[in-house]
Short mmCIF file of C-alpha atoms in Angstrom, two decimals:
data_model
loop_
_atom_site.label_atom_id
_atom_site.label_comp_id
_atom_site.label_asym_id
_atom_site.label_seq_id
_atom_site.Cartn_x
_atom_site.Cartn_y
_atom_site.Cartn_z
CA UNK A 231 -12.87 33.33 15.17
CA UNK A 232 -11.90 29.75 13.97
CA UNK A 233 -10.27 29.28 10.61
CA UNK A 234 -10.94 26.56 8.81
CA UNK A 235 -7.86 24.18 8.54
CA UNK A 236 -7.02 23.92 5.07
CA UNK A 237 -4.73 20.42 4.15
CA UNK A 238 -1.35 21.17 4.82
CA UNK A 239 1.33 19.88 2.61
CA UNK A 240 3.95 22.38 2.70
CA UNK A 241 6.55 23.87 4.94
CA UNK A 242 5.00 27.07 4.20
CA UNK A 243 1.63 25.79 5.09
CA UNK A 244 2.86 24.47 8.60
CA UNK A 245 4.44 27.41 9.36
CA UNK A 246 0.79 29.47 8.56
CA UNK A 247 -0.57 26.51 10.92
CA UNK A 248 1.35 27.12 13.75
CA UNK A 249 1.15 30.71 14.18
CA UNK A 250 -2.48 30.74 14.05
CA UNK A 251 -2.76 27.41 16.20
CA UNK A 252 -5.10 29.80 18.55
CA UNK A 253 -7.63 30.31 15.45
CA UNK A 254 -7.51 26.82 13.34
CA UNK A 255 -10.36 24.60 13.62
CA UNK A 256 -9.05 20.94 15.13
CA UNK A 257 -6.80 19.82 12.36
CA UNK A 258 -6.64 16.30 11.21
CA UNK A 259 -3.28 15.21 10.37
CA UNK A 260 -2.38 15.02 6.71
CA UNK A 261 0.77 13.01 7.38
CA UNK A 262 -1.21 10.30 9.01
CA UNK A 263 -3.74 10.28 6.39
CA UNK A 264 -0.96 10.30 3.67
CA UNK A 265 1.11 7.03 5.58
CA UNK A 266 -2.11 4.69 5.64
CA UNK A 267 -1.00 3.54 2.10
CA UNK A 268 2.76 2.53 1.89
CA UNK A 269 4.75 4.54 -0.75
CA UNK A 270 6.28 2.42 -3.99
CA UNK A 271 10.14 2.09 -3.14
CA UNK A 272 11.28 5.02 -5.72
CA UNK A 273 9.55 7.42 -3.17
CA UNK A 274 10.39 6.07 0.02
CA UNK A 275 13.06 8.77 1.84
CA UNK A 276 15.49 6.73 4.14
CA UNK A 277 15.36 7.99 7.72
CA UNK A 278 18.22 8.31 10.03
CA UNK A 279 20.41 11.35 10.75
CA UNK A 280 19.91 14.71 8.74
CA UNK A 281 22.53 14.04 6.02
CA UNK A 282 21.15 10.72 5.07
CA UNK A 283 17.76 12.15 5.04
CA UNK A 284 18.75 15.05 2.95
CA UNK A 285 20.93 13.25 0.43
CA UNK A 286 18.02 10.17 0.30
CA UNK A 287 15.52 13.53 -0.32
CA UNK A 288 17.46 15.25 -2.97
CA UNK A 289 17.82 11.93 -5.03
CA UNK A 290 14.00 11.27 -4.81
CA UNK A 291 12.88 14.86 -5.35
CA UNK A 292 15.27 14.78 -8.79
CA UNK A 293 12.90 11.73 -9.71
CA UNK A 294 10.11 13.56 -9.61
CA UNK A 295 11.26 16.88 -11.04
CA UNK A 296 12.26 14.48 -14.09
CA UNK A 297 8.80 13.14 -14.11
CA UNK A 298 7.29 16.45 -14.13
CA UNK A 299 9.54 17.61 -17.20
CA UNK A 300 8.63 14.42 -18.96
CA UNK A 301 4.52 14.72 -18.12
CA UNK A 302 4.86 18.02 -20.58
CA UNK A 303 4.91 15.43 -23.58
CA UNK A 304 3.36 12.57 -21.84
CA UNK A 305 -0.29 14.51 -21.00
CA UNK A 306 -1.26 14.62 -24.27
CA UNK A 307 -1.28 10.85 -24.92
CA UNK A 308 -3.99 10.00 -22.22
CA UNK A 309 -7.59 11.01 -23.11
CA UNK A 310 -8.08 11.27 -19.21
CA UNK A 311 -4.83 11.70 -17.57
CA UNK A 312 -4.62 9.13 -14.87
CA UNK A 313 -2.40 10.63 -12.42
CA UNK A 314 -1.97 7.65 -10.06
CA UNK A 315 -0.69 5.48 -13.14
CA UNK A 316 1.66 8.07 -14.26
CA UNK A 317 2.90 8.76 -10.83
CA UNK A 318 2.91 5.29 -9.65
CA UNK A 319 0.79 6.51 -6.47
CA UNK A 320 -2.06 5.21 -4.84
CA UNK A 321 -5.29 7.47 -5.41
CA UNK A 322 -5.26 8.41 -1.89
CA UNK A 323 -1.48 9.61 -1.87
CA UNK A 324 -2.17 11.84 -5.27
CA UNK A 325 -4.76 13.41 -3.76
CA UNK A 326 -2.61 14.90 -1.32
CA UNK A 327 0.47 14.75 -3.24
CA UNK A 328 -0.92 16.13 -6.26
CA UNK A 329 -3.04 19.29 -7.51
CA UNK A 330 -3.52 19.41 -11.12
CA UNK A 331 -5.76 21.99 -13.02
CA UNK A 332 -6.61 22.30 -16.39
CA UNK A 333 -7.46 26.08 -17.21
CA UNK A 334 -8.15 26.83 -20.79
CA UNK A 335 -5.07 26.91 -22.89
CA UNK A 336 -3.02 25.46 -19.98
CA UNK A 337 -2.08 22.56 -17.51
CA UNK A 338 -1.19 23.75 -13.67
CA UNK A 339 0.40 21.00 -12.04
CA UNK A 340 1.43 21.42 -8.08
CA UNK A 341 3.78 18.68 -6.63
CA UNK A 342 3.65 18.83 -2.65
CA UNK A 343 7.13 17.06 -2.45
CA UNK A 344 7.44 18.06 1.35
CA UNK A 345 5.35 15.70 2.34
CA UNK A 346 7.75 12.94 1.06
CA UNK A 347 10.34 14.30 3.85
CA UNK A 348 9.77 11.95 7.16
CA UNK A 349 11.42 15.05 8.69
CA UNK A 350 8.07 16.92 7.62
CA UNK A 351 5.57 14.44 8.37
CA UNK A 352 6.81 13.76 12.01
CA UNK A 353 6.76 17.67 12.44
CA UNK A 354 3.64 18.12 10.76
CA UNK A 355 1.94 15.11 13.01
CA UNK A 356 2.93 16.30 16.26
CA UNK A 357 1.86 19.65 15.66
CA UNK A 358 -1.90 18.41 14.62
CA UNK A 359 -2.26 15.43 17.21
CA UNK A 360 -0.16 17.00 19.82
CA UNK A 361 1.07 20.48 20.09
CA UNK A 362 -2.30 21.83 18.82
CA UNK A 363 -4.80 20.33 21.73
CA UNK A 364 -1.83 20.98 24.21
CA UNK A 365 -1.44 24.52 23.42
CA UNK A 366 -5.57 24.65 23.43
CA UNK A 367 -5.41 23.30 27.04
CA UNK A 368 -3.22 25.33 28.20
CA UNK A 369 -4.22 28.89 26.78
CA UNK A 370 -5.08 31.39 27.67
CA UNK A 371 -1.19 32.19 28.78
CA UNK A 372 -2.09 35.08 30.86
CA UNK A 373 -3.88 34.88 33.72
CA UNK A 374 -3.65 38.31 35.48
CA UNK A 375 -3.63 37.33 39.42
CA UNK A 376 -3.67 33.40 38.85
CA UNK A 377 -0.58 31.12 38.60
CA UNK A 378 0.24 28.83 36.04
CA UNK A 379 -1.73 25.84 35.57
CA UNK A 380 -0.36 22.37 34.92
CA UNK A 381 -1.30 22.78 31.35
CA UNK A 382 0.53 25.76 31.03
CA UNK A 383 3.84 24.36 32.50
CA UNK A 384 3.65 21.00 30.48
CA UNK A 385 3.09 23.10 27.18
CA UNK A 386 5.91 24.77 28.23
CA UNK A 387 8.38 22.59 29.13
CA UNK A 388 7.39 19.51 27.17
CA UNK A 389 4.83 20.42 23.89
CA UNK A 390 6.48 23.25 22.34
CA UNK A 391 10.15 22.12 22.94
CA UNK A 392 9.48 19.07 21.31
CA UNK A 393 7.74 20.82 18.61
CA UNK A 394 10.79 23.41 18.05
CA UNK A 395 12.89 20.27 18.16
CA UNK A 396 11.18 18.82 14.84
CA UNK A 397 10.65 22.12 13.42
CA UNK A 398 14.39 22.67 13.20
CA UNK A 399 15.40 19.47 12.12
CA UNK A 400 12.94 19.83 9.25
CA UNK A 401 14.30 23.47 8.19
CA UNK A 402 18.05 21.52 8.01
CA UNK A 403 16.47 19.04 5.82
CA UNK A 404 14.29 21.10 3.43
CA UNK A 405 17.45 23.57 3.47
CA UNK A 406 20.03 21.21 2.76
CA UNK A 407 18.07 19.12 0.05
CA UNK A 408 17.58 22.39 -1.65
CA UNK A 409 21.22 22.87 -1.88
CA UNK A 410 21.96 19.93 -3.17
CA UNK A 411 19.77 20.23 -6.03
CA UNK A 412 20.48 23.94 -6.72
CA UNK A 413 22.49 22.74 -9.44
CA UNK A 414 19.79 20.37 -10.63
CA UNK A 415 17.98 22.12 -13.93
CA UNK A 416 15.11 19.86 -13.63
CA UNK A 417 14.48 20.84 -10.14
CA UNK A 418 15.26 24.90 -10.88
CA UNK A 419 12.57 24.78 -13.76
CA UNK A 420 9.77 23.08 -11.65
CA UNK A 421 10.68 24.56 -8.44
CA UNK A 422 7.32 26.08 -6.98
CA UNK A 423 8.31 27.78 -3.83
CA UNK A 424 7.31 31.50 -4.62
CA UNK A 425 3.86 30.34 -5.49
CA UNK A 426 3.32 27.91 -2.30
CA UNK A 427 4.39 30.99 0.13
CA UNK A 428 2.14 33.31 -1.76
CA UNK A 429 -0.60 31.00 -1.65
CA UNK A 430 -0.12 31.06 2.31
CA UNK A 431 0.37 34.72 2.40
CA UNK A 432 -2.88 36.18 4.05
CA UNK A 433 -1.82 34.39 7.21
CA UNK A 434 0.96 36.64 7.81
CA UNK A 435 -0.24 40.12 8.67
CA UNK A 436 -2.42 38.95 11.52
CA UNK A 437 -0.87 38.41 14.84
CA UNK A 438 0.32 35.21 15.73
CA UNK A 439 -0.83 33.11 18.32
CA UNK A 440 0.10 33.91 21.96
CA UNK A 441 2.61 31.96 23.59
CA UNK A 442 4.95 30.54 20.84
CA UNK A 443 8.50 30.42 20.73
CA UNK A 444 9.86 33.39 18.17
CA UNK A 445 11.41 30.48 16.19
CA UNK A 446 8.50 28.86 15.15
CA UNK A 447 7.36 32.10 13.71
CA UNK A 448 9.42 32.77 11.09
CA UNK A 449 8.94 35.83 8.15
CA UNK A 450 7.03 33.92 5.17
CA UNK A 451 9.84 34.96 2.52
CA UNK A 452 12.19 32.76 4.89
CA UNK A 453 10.26 29.52 4.93
CA UNK A 454 11.78 26.66 2.09
CA UNK A 455 10.07 24.11 0.66
CA UNK A 456 10.73 21.62 -1.88
CA UNK A 457 7.14 22.10 -3.75
CA UNK A 458 7.18 21.42 -7.12
CA UNK A 459 5.13 23.24 -10.11
CA UNK A 460 5.04 22.72 -13.67
CA UNK A 461 2.88 24.73 -16.41
CA UNK A 462 2.60 23.57 -20.14
CA UNK A 463 0.06 24.19 -22.73
CA UNK A 464 -2.84 21.86 -22.62
CA UNK A 465 -3.02 19.87 -25.88
CA UNK A 466 -5.19 21.70 -28.50
CA UNK A 467 -7.81 18.80 -28.85
CA UNK A 468 -8.58 19.07 -25.34
CA UNK A 469 -9.00 22.41 -25.07
CA UNK A 470 -12.23 23.75 -24.58
CA UNK A 471 -14.20 26.21 -26.84
CA UNK A 472 -11.57 25.23 -29.59
CA UNK A 473 -13.57 25.30 -33.17
CA UNK A 474 -15.26 28.37 -31.60
CA UNK A 475 -11.71 30.25 -31.37
CA UNK A 476 -10.62 28.77 -34.40
CA UNK A 477 -13.97 29.61 -36.40
CA UNK A 478 -13.59 33.47 -35.05
CA UNK A 479 -10.09 33.45 -36.49
CA UNK A 480 -11.22 32.07 -39.98
CA UNK A 481 -13.80 34.92 -39.69
CA UNK A 482 -11.39 37.47 -38.50
CA UNK A 483 -8.91 36.96 -42.01
CA UNK A 484 -11.82 36.80 -44.25
CA UNK A 485 -12.87 40.18 -42.90
CA UNK A 486 -9.53 41.35 -43.70
CA UNK A 487 -9.08 39.94 -46.85
CA UNK A 488 -12.35 41.83 -48.11
#
C-alpha cells in the first residue's frame, strides 16, 4: 500500500522516507522546491569541506535560535503575525521552514533547520529524484530462478552507494553542528529533536524496504537533527474565548463570597 509522501524537512523525516522507499508515493523533492528562491545571506551556509559546513551551520542555526528566543516577546506586537517579515524569508520558504500553530493559550513554533544545510538538501534531492525511481525500477530484489536485471545491478553499484555517501556526510554535518552548539543556551532551549523524532515514530515498527544497506536504516532514537521548537504563551488579547473564561472566573469568585 502506498503511503502519501509527507513533506520531508528533517533528518528523521528523511530516515523514515528511505526506510519506506518501497511504500512511499512518488515524492516531490522539498529541497528542489526550497531552492527556487535565494536565501538572504544570514541563512546561507557555505558548502565545501565537512568542517567548513559544520562551522557555518552552527553559526547560522545559532542565529535562528536567537530569533526564536526573541519571538516570545515579539509575537504579541503583531495584530497578525507576519512570519516571512519577521524571519526575513520568502513566503514559499517560510511555508517549508516553519510550522506555527496557535492553540487555546499557547503558540507552538517549529523551525526545520535541517533544510538550511546543503548536505541535507543534496541528500534529500538525491533520494527523491534519483534513488527512489531507481529503487522502483530495480524492485523486486529477489527473483527466484532469474538473474539480476540491469536495473538491479545499477541500483547496487551506483544508486545506493551514491545515496549512502551523501547520507554519511549529512550525519557528520548534523552531529558536528550539534556538538559545537552543545554549549549554546539558545540552541539547547529550543532543540526540538525529540519532538521531531516522535513525529515519525510510526514509520519504525514496520519492516524497512528490502535491499537497503543497513547503514541507511538507523534506529530512530539515534537519528540527529537540528530542528528547533519554541512554545510560549499566546498573548492574552489573542486567546479565543478569553472574555468567556474571565466571566466564569468572576462568577466563581462571586459564588465563593456568598
